[in-house]
Coordinates of C-alpha atoms and ligand atoms in Angstrom, one line a residue:
M1342 CA 163.6 116.0 240.8
F1343 CA 162.7 112.3 241.3
K1344 CA 164.8 110.5 238.8
H1345 CA 166.9 108.9 241.6
V1346 CA 163.8 107.4 243.2
D1347 CA 164.0 103.5 243.2
P1348 CA 161.2 101.7 241.3
Y1349 CA 158.9 99.8 243.6
A1350 CA 159.3 96.0 243.0
G1351 CA 155.9 95.4 244.5
D1352 CA 154.6 93.2 247.3
P1353 CA 154.7 89.5 246.9
I1354 CA 151.2 89.2 248.2
L1355 CA 149.3 92.4 247.3
S1356 CA 150.9 92.4 243.8
L1357 CA 149.8 89.0 243.1
N1358 CA 146.4 89.8 244.3
D1359 CA 146.2 92.6 241.9
A1360 CA 147.5 90.3 238.9
F1361 CA 144.7 87.9 239.8
Q1362 CA 142.2 90.8 239.5
K1363 CA 143.4 91.7 236.0
D1364 CA 143.4 88.0 234.9
P1365 CA 140.8 87.8 232.3
R1366 CA 140.3 84.0 232.4
P1367 CA 136.8 83.1 233.7
G1368 CA 137.7 80.0 235.8
K1369 CA 140.4 81.8 237.7
I1370 CA 140.9 80.8 241.4
N1371 CA 142.5 83.1 244.2
L1372 CA 144.3 81.3 246.8
S1373 CA 147.0 84.0 247.2
I1374 CA 145.8 86.7 249.6
G1375 CA 144.9 85.8 253.3
I1376 CA 141.2 86.8 253.1
Y1377 CA 138.4 84.5 254.1
F1378 CA 135.9 84.1 251.2
E1379 CA 132.4 82.4 251.6
D1380 CA 131.5 79.4 249.7
D1381 CA 130.0 81.5 247.0
G1382 CA 133.4 83.1 246.5
R1383 CA 132.4 86.6 248.2
I1384 CA 134.0 88.4 251.2
P1385 CA 131.3 88.1 253.9
V1386 CA 129.7 90.9 255.8
L1387 CA 129.2 89.3 259.2
E1388 CA 125.7 89.7 260.4
S1389 CA 127.2 90.8 263.7
V1390 CA 129.2 93.6 261.8
R1391 CA 126.3 94.6 259.9
R1392 CA 124.0 95.1 262.8
A1393 CA 126.7 96.9 264.9
E1394 CA 127.2 99.3 261.8
T1395 CA 123.5 99.8 261.6
Q1396 CA 123.3 100.8 265.2
I1397 CA 126.2 103.0 265.1
V1398 CA 125.0 104.9 262.0
A1399 CA 121.4 105.3 263.5
E1400 CA 123.0 106.8 266.5
G1401 CA 124.6 109.4 264.2
G1402 CA 127.3 110.7 266.7
P1403 CA 129.8 113.4 265.9
K1404 CA 133.2 112.6 264.3
P1405 CA 135.7 114.5 266.5
Y1406 CA 139.4 113.6 266.4
Q1407 CA 139.8 110.5 268.5
P1408 CA 142.3 110.3 271.4
I1409 CA 145.8 109.4 270.0
E1410 CA 145.6 106.0 271.7
G1411 CA 142.2 105.4 270.1
A1412 CA 138.7 104.8 271.8
A1413 CA 138.5 103.9 275.4
N1414 CA 135.7 101.3 274.8
C1415 CA 137.6 99.7 272.0
R1416 CA 140.8 99.3 273.8
S1417 CA 139.3 98.0 277.0
A1418 CA 137.3 95.4 274.8
V1419 CA 140.4 94.4 273.0
Q1420 CA 142.1 93.8 276.5
Q1421 CA 139.2 91.6 277.7
L1422 CA 139.3 89.7 274.5
L1423 CA 143.0 89.1 274.7
F1424 CA 143.3 88.2 278.2
G1425 CA 139.9 87.3 279.3
A1426 CA 137.6 89.1 281.7
G1427 CA 139.2 90.0 285.1
H1428 CA 142.7 88.9 284.2
E1429 CA 145.3 90.2 286.7
A1430 CA 147.5 91.9 284.0
V1431 CA 144.6 94.0 282.9
A1432 CA 143.1 94.5 286.2
S1433 CA 146.4 95.8 287.8
G1434 CA 146.9 98.1 284.7
R1435 CA 150.0 96.8 283.4
V1436 CA 148.8 96.4 279.9
A1437 CA 149.3 99.4 277.6
T1438 CA 147.0 99.2 274.7
I1439 CA 146.4 101.4 271.7
Q1440 CA 143.9 101.2 268.9
S1441 CA 145.7 100.9 265.5
V1442 CA 145.4 101.1 261.9
G1443 CA 145.1 97.4 261.1
S1444 CA 147.7 95.1 263.1
S1445 CA 150.2 96.4 260.5
G1446 CA 149.9 99.7 262.0
S1447 CA 150.3 98.3 265.5
L1448 CA 153.4 96.1 264.3
R1449 CA 155.0 99.3 262.9
V1450 CA 154.3 101.4 266.0
G1451 CA 155.7 98.8 268.1
A1452 CA 158.7 98.5 265.9
D1453 CA 159.4 102.1 266.1
F1454 CA 159.2 102.0 269.9
I1455 CA 161.8 99.2 270.0
H1456 CA 164.0 101.1 267.7
R1457 CA 164.0 104.0 270.1
Y1458 CA 164.0 102.2 273.5
F1459 CA 165.9 99.0 272.6
P1460 CA 168.2 100.3 269.8
A1461 CA 170.7 97.5 270.2
S1462 CA 168.3 94.8 269.9
G1463 CA 167.7 92.8 266.7
V1464 CA 164.6 91.3 265.8
W1465 CA 164.3 87.5 265.1
V1466 CA 161.5 86.1 263.0
S1467 CA 160.6 82.6 262.0
D1468 CA 162.0 81.0 258.9
P1469 CA 159.7 81.6 257.1
T1470 CA 157.4 84.3 258.2
W1471 CA 154.7 86.7 256.7
D1472 CA 156.4 88.5 254.0
N1473 CA 155.9 91.8 255.4
H1474 CA 157.2 91.3 259.0
R1475 CA 160.8 91.7 257.6
A1476 CA 160.1 94.9 255.6
M1477 CA 158.3 96.5 258.5
F1478 CA 161.2 96.0 261.2
E1479 CA 163.7 96.9 258.8
G1480 CA 161.6 99.9 257.7
A1481 CA 161.7 101.0 261.4
G1482 CA 165.6 100.7 261.2
L1483 CA 166.0 97.4 263.1
T1484 CA 168.2 94.3 262.1
V1485 CA 166.0 91.4 261.2
H1486 CA 167.3 87.6 261.6
T1487 CA 165.7 84.3 261.5
Y1488 CA 165.2 81.4 263.9
P1489 CA 164.7 78.0 262.5
Y1490 CA 161.0 76.9 262.2
Y1491 CA 159.3 75.2 259.3
D1492 CA 160.8 71.7 258.7
D1493 CA 160.5 70.9 254.7
A1494 CA 161.1 67.3 255.4
T1495 CA 158.3 66.5 257.8
G1496 CA 155.9 69.7 257.2
G1497 CA 156.2 70.2 260.9
L1498 CA 158.1 72.4 263.4
R1499 CA 161.9 72.4 263.9
F1500 CA 161.3 72.9 267.6
D1501 CA 164.9 71.6 268.8
A1502 CA 166.7 74.0 266.3
M1503 CA 164.3 76.8 267.2
Q1504 CA 165.3 76.6 270.9
E1505 CA 168.7 76.2 270.3
T1506 CA 168.8 79.4 268.3
L1507 CA 166.8 81.3 270.8
R1508 CA 169.0 80.2 273.6
A1509 CA 172.1 81.5 271.7
I1510 CA 170.9 84.9 270.7
P1511 CA 171.8 88.2 272.7
K1512 CA 169.6 89.1 275.8
R1513 CA 166.9 91.5 275.1
S1514 CA 166.7 90.5 271.4
V1515 CA 163.1 90.7 270.1
V1516 CA 161.4 87.5 269.1
L1517 CA 158.6 87.5 266.8
L1518 CA 156.0 84.7 267.4
H1519 CA 152.7 83.8 265.9
A1520 CA 150.3 83.3 268.6
C1521 CA 148.3 80.9 266.4
C1522 CA 147.6 80.0 262.8
H1523 CA 151.2 80.6 261.8
N1524 CA 151.5 82.6 258.6
P1525 CA 152.5 81.3 256.0
T1526 CA 152.9 77.6 257.3
G1527 CA 149.9 76.8 259.4
V1528 CA 152.3 75.1 261.8
D1529 CA 152.0 76.1 265.4
P1530 CA 153.8 74.9 268.5
T1531 CA 151.9 72.6 270.6
R1532 CA 150.9 73.9 274.3
E1533 CA 153.7 71.8 275.4
Q1534 CA 156.2 73.5 273.1
W1535 CA 154.9 76.9 274.2
N1536 CA 155.3 75.7 277.8
A1537 CA 159.0 75.1 277.1
L1538 CA 159.5 78.5 275.4
I1539 CA 158.2 80.4 278.3
P1540 CA 161.1 79.8 280.8
L1541 CA 163.5 80.1 277.8
L1542 CA 162.3 83.5 276.9
R1543 CA 162.3 84.5 280.6
E1544 CA 165.8 83.2 281.2
R1545 CA 167.4 84.7 278.3
E1546 CA 165.7 88.0 278.9
L1547 CA 164.2 87.9 275.4
L1548 CA 161.4 90.4 274.5
P1549 CA 158.5 88.5 272.8
Y1550 CA 156.6 90.1 270.2
L1551 CA 153.3 88.2 269.4
D1552 CA 151.4 88.6 266.1
L1553 CA 147.6 87.4 266.5
A1554 CA 146.1 88.2 263.3
Y1555 CA 143.8 85.0 263.1
Q1556 CA 142.2 84.7 266.4
G1557 CA 139.2 82.3 266.2
Y1558 CA 140.5 80.5 262.9
G1559 CA 142.7 78.0 264.9
E1560 CA 140.7 76.2 267.6
S1561 CA 138.2 78.9 269.2
I1562 CA 138.4 82.6 270.0
E1563 CA 139.2 81.7 273.5
A1564 CA 141.8 78.9 272.9
D1565 CA 143.6 81.0 270.3
A1566 CA 144.3 83.6 273.0
W1567 CA 146.0 81.0 275.1
V1568 CA 149.6 82.1 274.5
P1569 CA 149.1 85.8 275.4
R1570 CA 147.4 84.6 278.5
A1571 CA 150.1 82.1 279.3
F1572 CA 152.8 84.7 278.8
A1573 CA 151.2 87.3 280.9
E1574 CA 150.8 84.7 283.7
A1575 CA 154.4 83.7 283.5
G1576 CA 155.2 87.2 284.2
L1577 CA 156.9 87.9 280.7
S1578 CA 157.0 91.4 279.4
F1579 CA 155.8 91.4 275.8
F1580 CA 154.2 93.2 272.7
I1581 CA 151.1 91.8 271.1
A1582 CA 149.7 93.0 267.8
N1583 CA 146.2 91.9 267.2
S1584 CA 143.8 92.2 264.3
F1585 CA 140.0 92.2 263.5
S1586 CA 140.5 92.0 259.5
K1587 CA 140.1 88.3 259.5
S1588 CA 137.9 87.6 262.6
M1589 CA 135.5 90.4 261.8
S1590 CA 136.1 90.5 258.1
L1591 CA 136.9 94.1 258.4
Y1592 CA 139.9 94.2 256.1
G1593 CA 139.5 97.7 254.7
E1594 CA 138.4 99.2 257.9
R1595 CA 142.0 98.7 259.1
C1596 CA 141.3 98.0 262.8
G1597 CA 143.7 96.3 265.1
A1598 CA 145.5 97.0 268.4
L1599 CA 148.9 96.9 270.0
S1600 CA 149.2 95.9 273.7
V1601 CA 152.3 95.8 275.6
V1602 CA 152.3 93.7 278.7
C1603 CA 154.6 95.3 281.4
P1604 CA 155.9 94.4 284.8
D1605 CA 153.7 97.1 286.5
A1606 CA 151.2 99.8 285.9
A1607 CA 153.8 102.6 286.1
Q1608 CA 155.8 101.1 283.4
A1609 CA 152.7 100.5 281.2
A1610 CA 151.9 104.2 281.9
L1611 CA 155.4 105.3 280.4
V1612 CA 155.2 102.7 277.5
L1613 CA 151.6 104.1 276.6
G1614 CA 153.0 107.7 276.5
Q1615 CA 155.8 106.9 274.1
L1616 CA 153.3 104.7 271.9
K1617 CA 151.1 107.8 271.7
A1618 CA 154.1 109.9 270.9
T1619 CA 154.9 107.6 268.1
V1620 CA 151.2 107.6 266.7
R1621 CA 151.1 111.4 267.0
R1622 CA 154.2 111.7 264.7
N1623 CA 153.0 109.3 262.2
Y1624 CA 149.2 109.6 261.7
S1625 CA 148.0 111.4 264.8
S1626 CA 145.1 109.2 265.8
P1627 CA 143.2 106.3 264.4
P1628 CA 139.9 106.5 262.6
I1629 CA 136.5 105.9 264.5
F1630 CA 134.4 103.6 262.7
G1631 CA 136.2 100.2 262.7
G1632 CA 137.0 100.6 266.4
Q1633 CA 133.4 101.4 267.3
I1634 CA 132.2 98.3 265.4
V1635 CA 134.8 96.3 267.2
A1636 CA 133.7 97.6 270.6
R1637 CA 130.0 97.0 269.9
V1638 CA 130.5 93.5 268.6
L1639 CA 132.6 92.5 271.6
T1640 CA 130.6 94.1 274.3
D1641 CA 127.0 93.8 273.3
P1642 CA 126.1 90.3 274.5
A1643 CA 123.7 89.5 271.6
L1644 CA 126.2 90.6 269.0
R1645 CA 129.1 88.7 270.8
A1646 CA 127.1 85.6 270.8
L1647 CA 126.3 86.1 267.0
W1648 CA 129.9 86.9 266.1
E1649 CA 131.3 83.8 268.1
G1650 CA 129.0 81.5 265.8
E1651 CA 129.9 83.3 262.7
V1652 CA 133.7 82.7 263.6
K1653 CA 132.9 79.2 264.3
A1654 CA 131.2 78.8 260.9
M1655 CA 134.2 80.4 259.0
R1656 CA 136.7 78.2 260.9
E1657 CA 134.7 75.0 260.2
R1658 CA 134.1 75.8 256.6
I1659 CA 138.0 76.1 256.2
V1660 CA 138.4 72.7 257.9
A1661 CA 135.8 71.2 255.6
M1662 CA 137.8 72.6 252.5
R1663 CA 141.0 71.1 254.0
K1664 CA 139.3 67.8 254.3
K1665 CA 137.9 67.9 250.5
L1666 CA 141.2 68.9 249.2
H1667 CA 143.0 66.3 250.9
A1668 CA 140.8 63.7 250.0
M1669 CA 140.8 65.0 246.2
L1670 CA 144.6 65.0 246.1
S1671 CA 145.1 61.7 248.0
V1672 CA 142.9 60.0 245.3
K1673 CA 144.7 61.8 242.4
L1674 CA 148.3 61.3 243.8
P1675 CA 148.3 57.9 245.5
G1676 CA 151.2 57.4 247.7
R1677 CA 151.8 61.1 248.0
N1678 CA 151.7 62.3 251.7
V1679 CA 149.3 65.5 251.8
D1680 CA 148.3 65.1 255.3
Y1681 CA 149.7 68.4 256.1
F1682 CA 146.5 69.9 254.8
L1683 CA 144.9 68.3 257.9
T1684 CA 147.4 69.1 260.4
Q1685 CA 148.1 72.7 259.6
H1686 CA 146.1 75.5 261.2
G1687 CA 144.1 78.5 260.1
M1688 CA 143.8 80.1 256.7
F1689 CA 146.9 78.8 255.3
S1690 CA 148.7 75.7 254.2
Y1691 CA 152.2 75.4 253.1
T1692 CA 152.3 73.1 250.0
G1693 CA 155.9 72.6 249.4
L1694 CA 155.3 73.3 245.8
S1695 CA 158.4 74.8 244.1
Q1696 CA 158.3 78.2 242.3
V1697 CA 158.1 76.3 239.0
Q1698 CA 155.2 74.4 240.1
V1699 CA 153.4 77.6 241.6
E1700 CA 154.2 79.4 238.2
R1701 CA 152.7 76.5 236.3
L1702 CA 149.6 76.5 238.4
R1703 CA 149.1 80.3 237.7
E1704 CA 150.0 80.1 233.9
E1705 CA 148.4 76.8 232.9
F1706 CA 145.5 76.6 235.4
A1707 CA 144.8 80.2 236.6
V1708 CA 145.3 79.1 240.2
Y1709 CA 147.0 81.6 242.3
I1710 CA 148.9 80.7 245.4
L1711 CA 151.8 82.5 246.7
R1712 CA 155.5 81.9 245.2
S1713 CA 156.6 80.5 248.6
G1714 CA 153.8 77.7 248.0
R1715 CA 151.5 79.2 250.5
L1716 CA 147.8 78.3 249.7
C1717 CA 144.9 80.2 251.4
V1718 CA 142.5 77.3 252.1
A1719 CA 139.8 80.1 253.0
G1720 CA 139.6 80.8 249.2
L1721 CA 138.5 77.3 248.4
N1722 CA 134.8 76.6 247.8
S1723 CA 132.7 73.8 246.6
G1724 CA 132.8 75.3 243.1
N1725 CA 136.5 75.5 242.8
V1726 CA 138.0 72.8 244.9
E1727 CA 137.9 70.1 242.3
A1728 CA 139.6 72.5 239.8
T1729 CA 142.4 73.4 242.3
A1730 CA 142.9 69.5 243.0
V1731 CA 143.2 68.7 239.2
A1732 CA 145.6 71.7 238.8
M1733 CA 147.8 70.7 241.7
A1734 CA 147.9 67.1 240.9
A1735 CA 148.9 68.0 237.4
V1736 CA 151.9 70.2 238.4
M1737 CA 152.8 67.9 241.4
A1738 CA 153.0 64.8 239.1
G1739 CA 154.8 66.5 236.4
Ligands
LMR1905 C1 148.1 87.8 254.1 O1 149.1 87.2 254.5 O2 147.8 87.5 252.9 C2 147.3 88.8 254.7 O3 147.9 89.1 255.9 C3 147.3 90.1 253.7 C4 148.4 91.0 253.8 O4 148.4 92.0 254.1 O5 149.5 90.4 253.4

């Protein structure tokens, strides 16, 4: 019956993480998957989250089906987080938001919506982008193209080429943009560059799709939401998928949201209706617990303050690790420019290592980074950074 089914080639990120778990070598180092680890190597349970969980469990509420679009308190807390308290777009009801199963779930619901209501639109993603973006949009039946983004030669952004491509693509094309902490490169446009993109997107009638998976890991929780706020203020219509996997260390709770900023409240109501229809035919409604943790942490003033401090500490630990690795490599590889560790933002650095070098790292040194050369700086700690620098220096010198 099933002989014709294609074998699954595996996922470039999750399969590598599985291979790491199975690796018996004691000194192995996991810098592959985008997860924040503490300095002791463990995935943190944030104190703000632990307290919220304790309160929710103690309250012992029932577990009915949620509304298709998710819990009202979670959706409204997400809107406040993304756009700030009292933002005109939220106050006027022109933002349609659903609670989703991780931000992957929201990306896919949005992709299904686009396939139905913008069937002629192609999707344009940065070169490179998160490995799963292409698969998700293609899985929804859309055609995926790339726009120039990362500059191998400088380790920066190919901004002119990016603009040139976006100026030339068909109207109503969907343009996927990372609102902060670009995955996989850590290279973000400056505010000046975003300010140049806004009129371009508007004049060319493009449909931006923001992915905001790392809010708080760039500059701050507020500053990392600058792009959606600027887009909304400029009157753009756009999608934004956001996640609490990293910012609340809630990976397995699968908690995210999809918001669509529309020209007016009437269109937002239409969009929300069709997002609900998409959800109902896929998984009916999202789970309760993760969304209630998010709502509690975001709306309880004491928990919110605690969470903001915890996010700051995670961000600062990553910056400290960037500096350490940079300093160690600069000593071991004199003359080699590794300043990208200092200039790139968020969890990831794009090292420029070749596939052969990446394989050597894994096989000879048990250091796991992605085949693309992406290194998760959030997996470094005071116990493994020296070994990582030794391994990298060996393969980079060879
Ligand atoms: C990553 O990029 O490593 C994370 O977002 C995890 C994932 O699902 O790929």
